[in-house]
CSV table of C-alpha atoms in Angstrom, one decimal:
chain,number,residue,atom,x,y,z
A,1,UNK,CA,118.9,-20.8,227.8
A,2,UNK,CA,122.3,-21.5,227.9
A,3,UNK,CA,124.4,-20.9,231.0
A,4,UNK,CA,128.1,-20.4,229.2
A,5,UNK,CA,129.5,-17.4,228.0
A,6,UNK,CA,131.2,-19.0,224.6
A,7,UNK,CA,127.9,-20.0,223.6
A,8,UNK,CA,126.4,-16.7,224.0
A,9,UNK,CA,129.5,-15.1,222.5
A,10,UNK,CA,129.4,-16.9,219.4
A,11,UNK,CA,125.5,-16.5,219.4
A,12,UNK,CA,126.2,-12.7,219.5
A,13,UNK,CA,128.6,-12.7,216.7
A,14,UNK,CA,126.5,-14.5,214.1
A,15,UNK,CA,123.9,-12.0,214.5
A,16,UNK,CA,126.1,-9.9,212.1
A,17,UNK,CA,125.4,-12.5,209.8
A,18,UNK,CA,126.3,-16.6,208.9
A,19,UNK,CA,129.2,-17.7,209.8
A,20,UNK,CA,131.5,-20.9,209.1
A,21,UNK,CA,132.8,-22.4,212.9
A,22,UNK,CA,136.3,-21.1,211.1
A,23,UNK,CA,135.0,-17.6,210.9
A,24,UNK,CA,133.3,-17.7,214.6
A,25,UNK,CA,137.0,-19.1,215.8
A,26,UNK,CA,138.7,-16.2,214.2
A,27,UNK,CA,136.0,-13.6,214.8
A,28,UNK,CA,136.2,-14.8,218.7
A,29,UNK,CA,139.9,-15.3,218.9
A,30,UNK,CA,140.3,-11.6,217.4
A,31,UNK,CA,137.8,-9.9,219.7
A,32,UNK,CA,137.9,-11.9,223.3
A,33,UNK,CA,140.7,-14.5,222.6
A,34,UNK,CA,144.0,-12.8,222.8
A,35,UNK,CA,144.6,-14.2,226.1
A,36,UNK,CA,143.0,-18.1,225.6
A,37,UNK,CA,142.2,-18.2,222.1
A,38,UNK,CA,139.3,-21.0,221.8
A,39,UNK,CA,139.9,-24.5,220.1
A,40,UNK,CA,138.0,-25.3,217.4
A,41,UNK,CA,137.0,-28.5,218.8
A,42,UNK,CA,135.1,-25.9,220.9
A,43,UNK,CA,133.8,-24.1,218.4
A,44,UNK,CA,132.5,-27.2,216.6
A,45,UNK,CA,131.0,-28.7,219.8
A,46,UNK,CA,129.5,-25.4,220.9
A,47,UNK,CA,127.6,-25.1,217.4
A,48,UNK,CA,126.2,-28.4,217.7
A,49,UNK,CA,124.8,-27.8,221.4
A,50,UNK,CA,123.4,-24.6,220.1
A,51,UNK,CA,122.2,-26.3,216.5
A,52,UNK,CA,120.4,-28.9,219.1
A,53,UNK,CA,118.8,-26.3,221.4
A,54,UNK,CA,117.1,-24.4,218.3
A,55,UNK,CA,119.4,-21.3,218.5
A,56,UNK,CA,121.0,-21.5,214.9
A,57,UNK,CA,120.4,-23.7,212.1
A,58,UNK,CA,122.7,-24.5,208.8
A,59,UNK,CA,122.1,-22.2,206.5
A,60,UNK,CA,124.6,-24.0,203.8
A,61,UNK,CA,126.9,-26.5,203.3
A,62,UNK,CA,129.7,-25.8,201.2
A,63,UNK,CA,132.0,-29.0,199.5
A,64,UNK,CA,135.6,-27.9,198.8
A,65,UNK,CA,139.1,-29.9,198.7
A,66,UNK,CA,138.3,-30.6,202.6
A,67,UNK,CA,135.3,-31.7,204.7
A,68,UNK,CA,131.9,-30.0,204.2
A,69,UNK,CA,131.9,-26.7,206.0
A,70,UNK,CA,128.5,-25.8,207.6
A,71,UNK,CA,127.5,-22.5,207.7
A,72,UNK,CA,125.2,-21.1,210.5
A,73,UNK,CA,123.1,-18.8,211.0
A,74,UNK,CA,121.3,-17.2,214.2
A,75,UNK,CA,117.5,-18.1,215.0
A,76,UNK,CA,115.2,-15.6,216.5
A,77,UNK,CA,115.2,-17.9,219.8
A,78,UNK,CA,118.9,-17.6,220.0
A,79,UNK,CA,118.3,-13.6,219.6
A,80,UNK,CA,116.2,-13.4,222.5
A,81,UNK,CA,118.7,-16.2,224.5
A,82,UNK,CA,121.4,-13.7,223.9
A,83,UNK,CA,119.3,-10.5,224.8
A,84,UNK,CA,118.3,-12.3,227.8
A,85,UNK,CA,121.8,-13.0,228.7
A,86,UNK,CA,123.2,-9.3,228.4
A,87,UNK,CA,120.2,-8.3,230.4
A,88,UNK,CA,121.1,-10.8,233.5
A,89,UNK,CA,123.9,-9.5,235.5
A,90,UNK,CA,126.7,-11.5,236.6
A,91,UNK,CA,127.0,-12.4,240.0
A,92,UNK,CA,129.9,-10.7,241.4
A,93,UNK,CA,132.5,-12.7,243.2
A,94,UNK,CA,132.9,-12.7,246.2
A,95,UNK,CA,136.5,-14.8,246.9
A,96,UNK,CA,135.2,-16.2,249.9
A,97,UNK,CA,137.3,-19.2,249.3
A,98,UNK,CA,140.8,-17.8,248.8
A,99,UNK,CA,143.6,-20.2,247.9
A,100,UNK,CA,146.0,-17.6,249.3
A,101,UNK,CA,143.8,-16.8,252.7
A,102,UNK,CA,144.1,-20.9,253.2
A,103,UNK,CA,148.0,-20.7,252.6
A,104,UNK,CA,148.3,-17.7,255.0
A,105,UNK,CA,146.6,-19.5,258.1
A,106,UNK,CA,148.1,-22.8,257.1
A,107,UNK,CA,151.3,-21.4,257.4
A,108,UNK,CA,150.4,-19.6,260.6
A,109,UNK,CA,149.2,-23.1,261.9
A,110,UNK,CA,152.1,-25.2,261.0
A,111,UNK,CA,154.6,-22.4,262.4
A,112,UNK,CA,156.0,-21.0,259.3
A,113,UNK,CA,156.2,-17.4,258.3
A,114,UNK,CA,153.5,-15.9,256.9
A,115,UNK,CA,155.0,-13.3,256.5
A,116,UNK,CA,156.8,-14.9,253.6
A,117,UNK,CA,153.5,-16.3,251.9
A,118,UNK,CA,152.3,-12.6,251.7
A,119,UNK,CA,155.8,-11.2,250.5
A,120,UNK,CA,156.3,-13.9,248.1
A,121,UNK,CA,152.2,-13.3,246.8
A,122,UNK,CA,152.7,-9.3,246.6
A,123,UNK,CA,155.9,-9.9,244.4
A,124,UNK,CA,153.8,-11.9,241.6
A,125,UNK,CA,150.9,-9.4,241.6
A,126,UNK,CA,153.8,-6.7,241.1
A,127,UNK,CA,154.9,-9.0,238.5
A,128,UNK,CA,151.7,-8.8,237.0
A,129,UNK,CA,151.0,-5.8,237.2
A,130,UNK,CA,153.9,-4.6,235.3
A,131,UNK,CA,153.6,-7.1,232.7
A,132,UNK,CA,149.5,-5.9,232.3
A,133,UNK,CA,150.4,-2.2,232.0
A,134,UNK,CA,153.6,-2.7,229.6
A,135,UNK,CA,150.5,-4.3,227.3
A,136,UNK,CA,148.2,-2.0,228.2
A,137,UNK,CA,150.5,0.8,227.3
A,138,UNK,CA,150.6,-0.8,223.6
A,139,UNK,CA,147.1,-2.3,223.4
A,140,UNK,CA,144.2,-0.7,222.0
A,141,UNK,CA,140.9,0.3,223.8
A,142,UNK,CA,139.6,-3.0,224.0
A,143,UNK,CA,142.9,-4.5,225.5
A,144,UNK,CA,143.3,-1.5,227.3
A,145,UNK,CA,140.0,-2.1,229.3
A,146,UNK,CA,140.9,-5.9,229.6
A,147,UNK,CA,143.6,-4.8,231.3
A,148,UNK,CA,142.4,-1.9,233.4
A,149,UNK,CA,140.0,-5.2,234.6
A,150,UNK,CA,143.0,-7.1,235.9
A,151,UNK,CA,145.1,-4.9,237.8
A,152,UNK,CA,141.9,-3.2,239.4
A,153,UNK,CA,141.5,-7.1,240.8
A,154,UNK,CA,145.0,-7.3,241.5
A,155,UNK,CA,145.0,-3.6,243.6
A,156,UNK,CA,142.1,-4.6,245.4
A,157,UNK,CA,144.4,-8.2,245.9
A,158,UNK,CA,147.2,-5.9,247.4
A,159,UNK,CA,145.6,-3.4,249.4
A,160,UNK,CA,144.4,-7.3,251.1
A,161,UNK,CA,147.9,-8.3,251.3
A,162,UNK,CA,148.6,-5.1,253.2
A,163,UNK,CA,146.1,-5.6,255.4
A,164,UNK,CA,146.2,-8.8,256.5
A,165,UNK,CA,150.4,-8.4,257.0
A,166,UNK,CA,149.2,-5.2,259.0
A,167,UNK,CA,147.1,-7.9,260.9
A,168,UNK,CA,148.9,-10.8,261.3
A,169,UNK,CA,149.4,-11.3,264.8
A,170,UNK,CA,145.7,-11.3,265.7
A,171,UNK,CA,145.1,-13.6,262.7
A,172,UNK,CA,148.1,-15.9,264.3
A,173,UNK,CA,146.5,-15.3,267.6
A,174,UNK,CA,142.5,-16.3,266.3
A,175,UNK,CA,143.6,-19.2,264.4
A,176,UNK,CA,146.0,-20.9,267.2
A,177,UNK,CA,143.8,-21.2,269.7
């Protein structure tokens, strides 16, 4: 089983039927890609990891004015490695490491204002946030969701902004001592 979501994604959309790696780009690109469309050095890599593992195989070759375009073609292990992978959660995560938690005691430990860090941090997920819902207002249902995702995260991101500049002093306090 693979472990990467591209893989599986593409997996998933040649069980519609064969696809040339053009196709897959597009197909991708259209329906997950808005935001980081993939390359097709990608694409073309991808396939051959998943022509190696036994999930599709070339169902033609096709000779035009270019090089020979392959076109593939799902297995029945690469159906049951994708319906194994919808069936496996994700793990959620847990941002235990947080780039910004590690700039807000830095800051506290080197005697700057944290204050700042947090205030600077809340205006970009503002930023964000207004950018995400401008797109979401004009986006369709699958973009809409995509951006619901975001700015849920980036809420949940503020309400810890609020608190930890609710909390500061104790935080300055625990981590200078």
């Amino acid at each position: 089983m693979l472990g990467m979501s591209i893989g599986h994604t593409l997996l998933g959309l040649l069980e519609s039927g064969p696809r040339h790696g053009y196709d897959l780009k597009r197909a991708f690109d259209e329906k997950f890609g808005h935001d980081r469309p993939l390359h097709y050095g990608q694409v073309y890599s991808t396939m051959s990891r998943l022509l190696k593992n036994g999930l599709v195989e070339v169902d033609g070759i096709e000779a035009g004015g270019g090089p020979e375009r392959k076109r593939y073609a799902i297995t029945e292990a690469g159906i049951t490695d994708v319906e194994r992978w919808l069936a496996t959660p994700e793990k959620p995560e847990p941002y235990l490491q947080s780039t910004l938690y590690t700039k807000v005691v830095l800051a506290l430990l080197t005697h700057r204002d944290a204050a700042d860090v947090l205030d600077t941090q809340r205006a970009e997920h503002l930023r964000s946030m207004r950018i995400l819902t401008d797109r979401k207002r004009r986006g369709d249902l699958a973009d809409q969701l995509i951006c619901d995702h975001a700015l849920f995260h980036l809420e949940a991101d503020l309400r810890w902004l609020e608190l930890t500049a609710a909390r500061l002093e104790k935080l300055r306090e625990a981590v200078t001592r």
